[in-house]
JSON list of C-alpha atoms in Angstrom, two decimals:
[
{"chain": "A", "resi": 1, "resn": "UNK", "atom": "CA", "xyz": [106.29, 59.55, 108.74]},
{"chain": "A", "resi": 2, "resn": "UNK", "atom": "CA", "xyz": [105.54, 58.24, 112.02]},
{"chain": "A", "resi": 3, "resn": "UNK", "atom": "CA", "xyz": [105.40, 61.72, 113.79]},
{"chain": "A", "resi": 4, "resn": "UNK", "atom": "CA", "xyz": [102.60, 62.82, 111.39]},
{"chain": "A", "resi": 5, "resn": "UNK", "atom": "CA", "xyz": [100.83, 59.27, 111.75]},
{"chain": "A", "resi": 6, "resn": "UNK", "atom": "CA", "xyz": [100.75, 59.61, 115.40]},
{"chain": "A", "resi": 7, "resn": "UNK", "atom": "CA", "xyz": [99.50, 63.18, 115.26]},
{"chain": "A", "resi": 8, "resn": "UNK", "atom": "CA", "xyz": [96.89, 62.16, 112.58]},
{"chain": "A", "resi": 9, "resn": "UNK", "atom": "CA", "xyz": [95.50, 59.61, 114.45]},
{"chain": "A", "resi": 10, "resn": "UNK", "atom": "CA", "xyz": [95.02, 61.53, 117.73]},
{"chain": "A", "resi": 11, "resn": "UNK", "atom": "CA", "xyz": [93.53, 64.06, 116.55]},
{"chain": "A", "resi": 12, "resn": "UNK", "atom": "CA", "xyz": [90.85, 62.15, 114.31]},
{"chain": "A", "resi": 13, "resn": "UNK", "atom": "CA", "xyz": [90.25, 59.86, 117.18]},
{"chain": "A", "resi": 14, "resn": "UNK", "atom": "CA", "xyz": [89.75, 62.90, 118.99]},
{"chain": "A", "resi": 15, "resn": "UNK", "atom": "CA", "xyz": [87.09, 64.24, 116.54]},
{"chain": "A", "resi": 16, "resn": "UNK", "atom": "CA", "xyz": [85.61, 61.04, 116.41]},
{"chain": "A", "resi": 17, "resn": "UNK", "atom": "CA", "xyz": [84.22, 61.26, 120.24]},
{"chain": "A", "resi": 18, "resn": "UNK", "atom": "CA", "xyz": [83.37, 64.61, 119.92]},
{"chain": "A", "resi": 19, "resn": "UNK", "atom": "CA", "xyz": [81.13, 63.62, 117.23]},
{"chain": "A", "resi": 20, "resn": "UNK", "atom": "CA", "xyz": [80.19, 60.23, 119.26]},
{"chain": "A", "resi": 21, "resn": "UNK", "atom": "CA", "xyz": [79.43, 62.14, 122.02]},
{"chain": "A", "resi": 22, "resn": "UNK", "atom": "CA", "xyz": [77.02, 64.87, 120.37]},
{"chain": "A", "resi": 23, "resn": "UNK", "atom": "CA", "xyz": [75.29, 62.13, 118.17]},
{"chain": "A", "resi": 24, "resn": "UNK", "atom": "CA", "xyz": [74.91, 58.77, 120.29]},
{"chain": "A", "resi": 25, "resn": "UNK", "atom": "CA", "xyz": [76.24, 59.52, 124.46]},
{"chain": "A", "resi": 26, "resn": "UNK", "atom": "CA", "xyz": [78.73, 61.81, 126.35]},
{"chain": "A", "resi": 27, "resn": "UNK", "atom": "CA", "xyz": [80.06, 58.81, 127.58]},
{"chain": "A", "resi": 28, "resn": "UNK", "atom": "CA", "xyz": [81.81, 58.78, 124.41]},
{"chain": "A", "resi": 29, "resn": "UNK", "atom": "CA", "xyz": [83.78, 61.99, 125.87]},
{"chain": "A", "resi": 30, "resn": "UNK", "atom": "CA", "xyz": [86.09, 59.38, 127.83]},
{"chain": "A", "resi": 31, "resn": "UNK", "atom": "CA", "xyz": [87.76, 58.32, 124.70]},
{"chain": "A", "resi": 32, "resn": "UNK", "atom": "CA", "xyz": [88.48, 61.90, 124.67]},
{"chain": "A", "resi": 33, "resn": "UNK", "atom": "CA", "xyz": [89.87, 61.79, 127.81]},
{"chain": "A", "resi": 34, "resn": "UNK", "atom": "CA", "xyz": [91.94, 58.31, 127.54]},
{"chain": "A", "resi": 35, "resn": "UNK", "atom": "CA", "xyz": [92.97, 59.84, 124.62]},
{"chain": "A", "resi": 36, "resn": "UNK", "atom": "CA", "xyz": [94.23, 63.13, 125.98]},
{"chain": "A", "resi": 37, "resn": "UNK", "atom": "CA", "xyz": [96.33, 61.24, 129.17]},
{"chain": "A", "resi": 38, "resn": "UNK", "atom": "CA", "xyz": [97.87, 58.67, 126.22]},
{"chain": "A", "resi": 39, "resn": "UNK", "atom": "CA", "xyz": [98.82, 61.95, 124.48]},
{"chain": "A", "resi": 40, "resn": "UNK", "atom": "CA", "xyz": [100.42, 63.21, 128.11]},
{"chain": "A", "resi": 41, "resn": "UNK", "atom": "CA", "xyz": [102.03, 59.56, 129.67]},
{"chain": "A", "resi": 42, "resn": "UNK", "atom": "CA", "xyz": [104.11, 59.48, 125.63]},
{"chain": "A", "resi": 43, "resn": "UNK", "atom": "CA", "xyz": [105.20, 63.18, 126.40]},
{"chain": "A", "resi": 44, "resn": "UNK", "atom": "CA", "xyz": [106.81, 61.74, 129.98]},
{"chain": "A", "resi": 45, "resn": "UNK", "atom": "CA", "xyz": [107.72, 58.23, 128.65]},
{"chain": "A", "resi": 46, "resn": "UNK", "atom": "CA", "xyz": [108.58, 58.21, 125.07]},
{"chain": "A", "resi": 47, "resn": "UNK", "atom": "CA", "xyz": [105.79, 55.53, 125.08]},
{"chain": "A", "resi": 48, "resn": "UNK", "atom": "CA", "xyz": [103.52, 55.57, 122.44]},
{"chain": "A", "resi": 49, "resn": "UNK", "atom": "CA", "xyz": [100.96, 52.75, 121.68]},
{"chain": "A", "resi": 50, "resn": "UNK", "atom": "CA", "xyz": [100.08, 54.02, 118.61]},
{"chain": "A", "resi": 51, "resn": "UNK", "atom": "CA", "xyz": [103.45, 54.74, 117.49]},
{"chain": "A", "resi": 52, "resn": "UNK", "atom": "CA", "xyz": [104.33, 50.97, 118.06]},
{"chain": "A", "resi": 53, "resn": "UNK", "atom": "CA", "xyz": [101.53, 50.03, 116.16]},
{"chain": "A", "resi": 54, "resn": "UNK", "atom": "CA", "xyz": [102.89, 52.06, 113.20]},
{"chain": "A", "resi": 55, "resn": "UNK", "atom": "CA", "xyz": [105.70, 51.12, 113.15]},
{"chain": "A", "resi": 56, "resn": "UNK", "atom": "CA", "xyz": [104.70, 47.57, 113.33]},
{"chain": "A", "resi": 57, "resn": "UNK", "atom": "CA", "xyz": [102.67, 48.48, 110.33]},
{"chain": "A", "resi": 58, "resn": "UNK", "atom": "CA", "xyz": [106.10, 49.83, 108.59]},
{"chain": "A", "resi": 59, "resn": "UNK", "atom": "CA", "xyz": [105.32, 53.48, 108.88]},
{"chain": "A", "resi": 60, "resn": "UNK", "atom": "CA", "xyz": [108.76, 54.99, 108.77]},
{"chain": "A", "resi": 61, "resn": "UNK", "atom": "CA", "xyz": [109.86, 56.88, 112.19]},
{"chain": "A", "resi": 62, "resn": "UNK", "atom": "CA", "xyz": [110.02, 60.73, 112.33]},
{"chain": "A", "resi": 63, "resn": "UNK", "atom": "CA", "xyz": [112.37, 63.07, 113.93]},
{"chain": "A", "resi": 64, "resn": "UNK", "atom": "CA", "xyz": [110.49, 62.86, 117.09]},
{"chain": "A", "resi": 65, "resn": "UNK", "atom": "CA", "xyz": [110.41, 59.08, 117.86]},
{"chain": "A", "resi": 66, "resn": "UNK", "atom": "CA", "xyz": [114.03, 58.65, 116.89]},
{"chain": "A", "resi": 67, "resn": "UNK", "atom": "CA", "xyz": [115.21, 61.56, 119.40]},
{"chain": "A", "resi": 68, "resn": "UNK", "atom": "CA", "xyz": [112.64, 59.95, 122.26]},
{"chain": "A", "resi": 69, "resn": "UNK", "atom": "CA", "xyz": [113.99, 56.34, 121.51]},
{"chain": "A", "resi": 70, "resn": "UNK", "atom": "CA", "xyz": [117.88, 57.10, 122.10]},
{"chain": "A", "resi": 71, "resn": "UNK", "atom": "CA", "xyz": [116.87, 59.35, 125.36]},
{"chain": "A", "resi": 72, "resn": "UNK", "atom": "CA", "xyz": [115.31, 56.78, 126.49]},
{"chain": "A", "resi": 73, "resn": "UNK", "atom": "CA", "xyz": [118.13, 54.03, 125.89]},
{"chain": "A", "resi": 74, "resn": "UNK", "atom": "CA", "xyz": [120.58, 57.32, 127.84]},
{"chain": "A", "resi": 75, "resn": "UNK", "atom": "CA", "xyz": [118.38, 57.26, 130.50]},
{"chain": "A", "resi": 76, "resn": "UNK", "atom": "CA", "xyz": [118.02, 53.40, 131.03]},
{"chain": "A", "resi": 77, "resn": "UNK", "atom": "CA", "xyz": [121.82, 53.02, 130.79]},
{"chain": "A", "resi": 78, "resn": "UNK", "atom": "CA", "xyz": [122.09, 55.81, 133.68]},
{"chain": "A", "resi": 79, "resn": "UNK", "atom": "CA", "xyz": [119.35, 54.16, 135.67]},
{"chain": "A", "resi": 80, "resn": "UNK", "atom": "CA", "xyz": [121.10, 50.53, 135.30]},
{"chain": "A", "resi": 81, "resn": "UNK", "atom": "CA", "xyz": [124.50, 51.83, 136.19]},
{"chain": "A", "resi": 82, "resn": "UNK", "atom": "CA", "xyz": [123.79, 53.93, 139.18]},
{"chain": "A", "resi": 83, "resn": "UNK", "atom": "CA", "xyz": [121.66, 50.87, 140.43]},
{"chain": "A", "resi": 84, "resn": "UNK", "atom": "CA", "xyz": [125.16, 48.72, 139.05]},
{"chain": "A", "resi": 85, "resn": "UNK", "atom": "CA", "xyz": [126.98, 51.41, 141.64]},
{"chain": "A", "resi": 86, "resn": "UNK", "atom": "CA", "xyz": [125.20, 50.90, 144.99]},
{"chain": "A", "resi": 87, "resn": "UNK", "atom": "CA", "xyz": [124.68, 47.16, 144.51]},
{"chain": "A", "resi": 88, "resn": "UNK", "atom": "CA", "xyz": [127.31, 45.65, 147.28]}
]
């Protein structure tokens, strides 16, 4: 599922720069890195690149995308009606 693709994916792309890095430049290291703040802006956003590309691909979703998809449809409804409220 989509939760177990996403997972997969970041933690081989992960192990790919560590290798990278050993084997050709620790400049490699900032995939790690761009990796690691992807990993923490999807825990605050429910934005996921990778995910999107997954499920472009047909991957079906997991538990975890579903329940991060209708929180954030919640909290865009409760954004768009307290902006709804204090519009004159």
């Amino acid at each position: 599922n989509l939760d177990r693709a996403v997972m997969a994916f970041a933690g081989i792309m992960v192990l790919v720069s560590v290798l990278l890095a050993y084997t050709l430049s620790p400049l490699w290291m900032w995939l790690t890195v761009f990796v690691g703040l992807n990993l923490f802006q999807a825990s605050l956003t429910g934005f996921c690149p990778a995910a999107w590309l997954f499920k472009l691909l047909g991957v079906p979703a997991g538990q975890h995308f579903k329940k991060a998809m209708a929180m954030k449809t919640l909290i865009t409804a409760a954004m768009l009606s307290a902006l709804a409220a204090c519009a004159p």
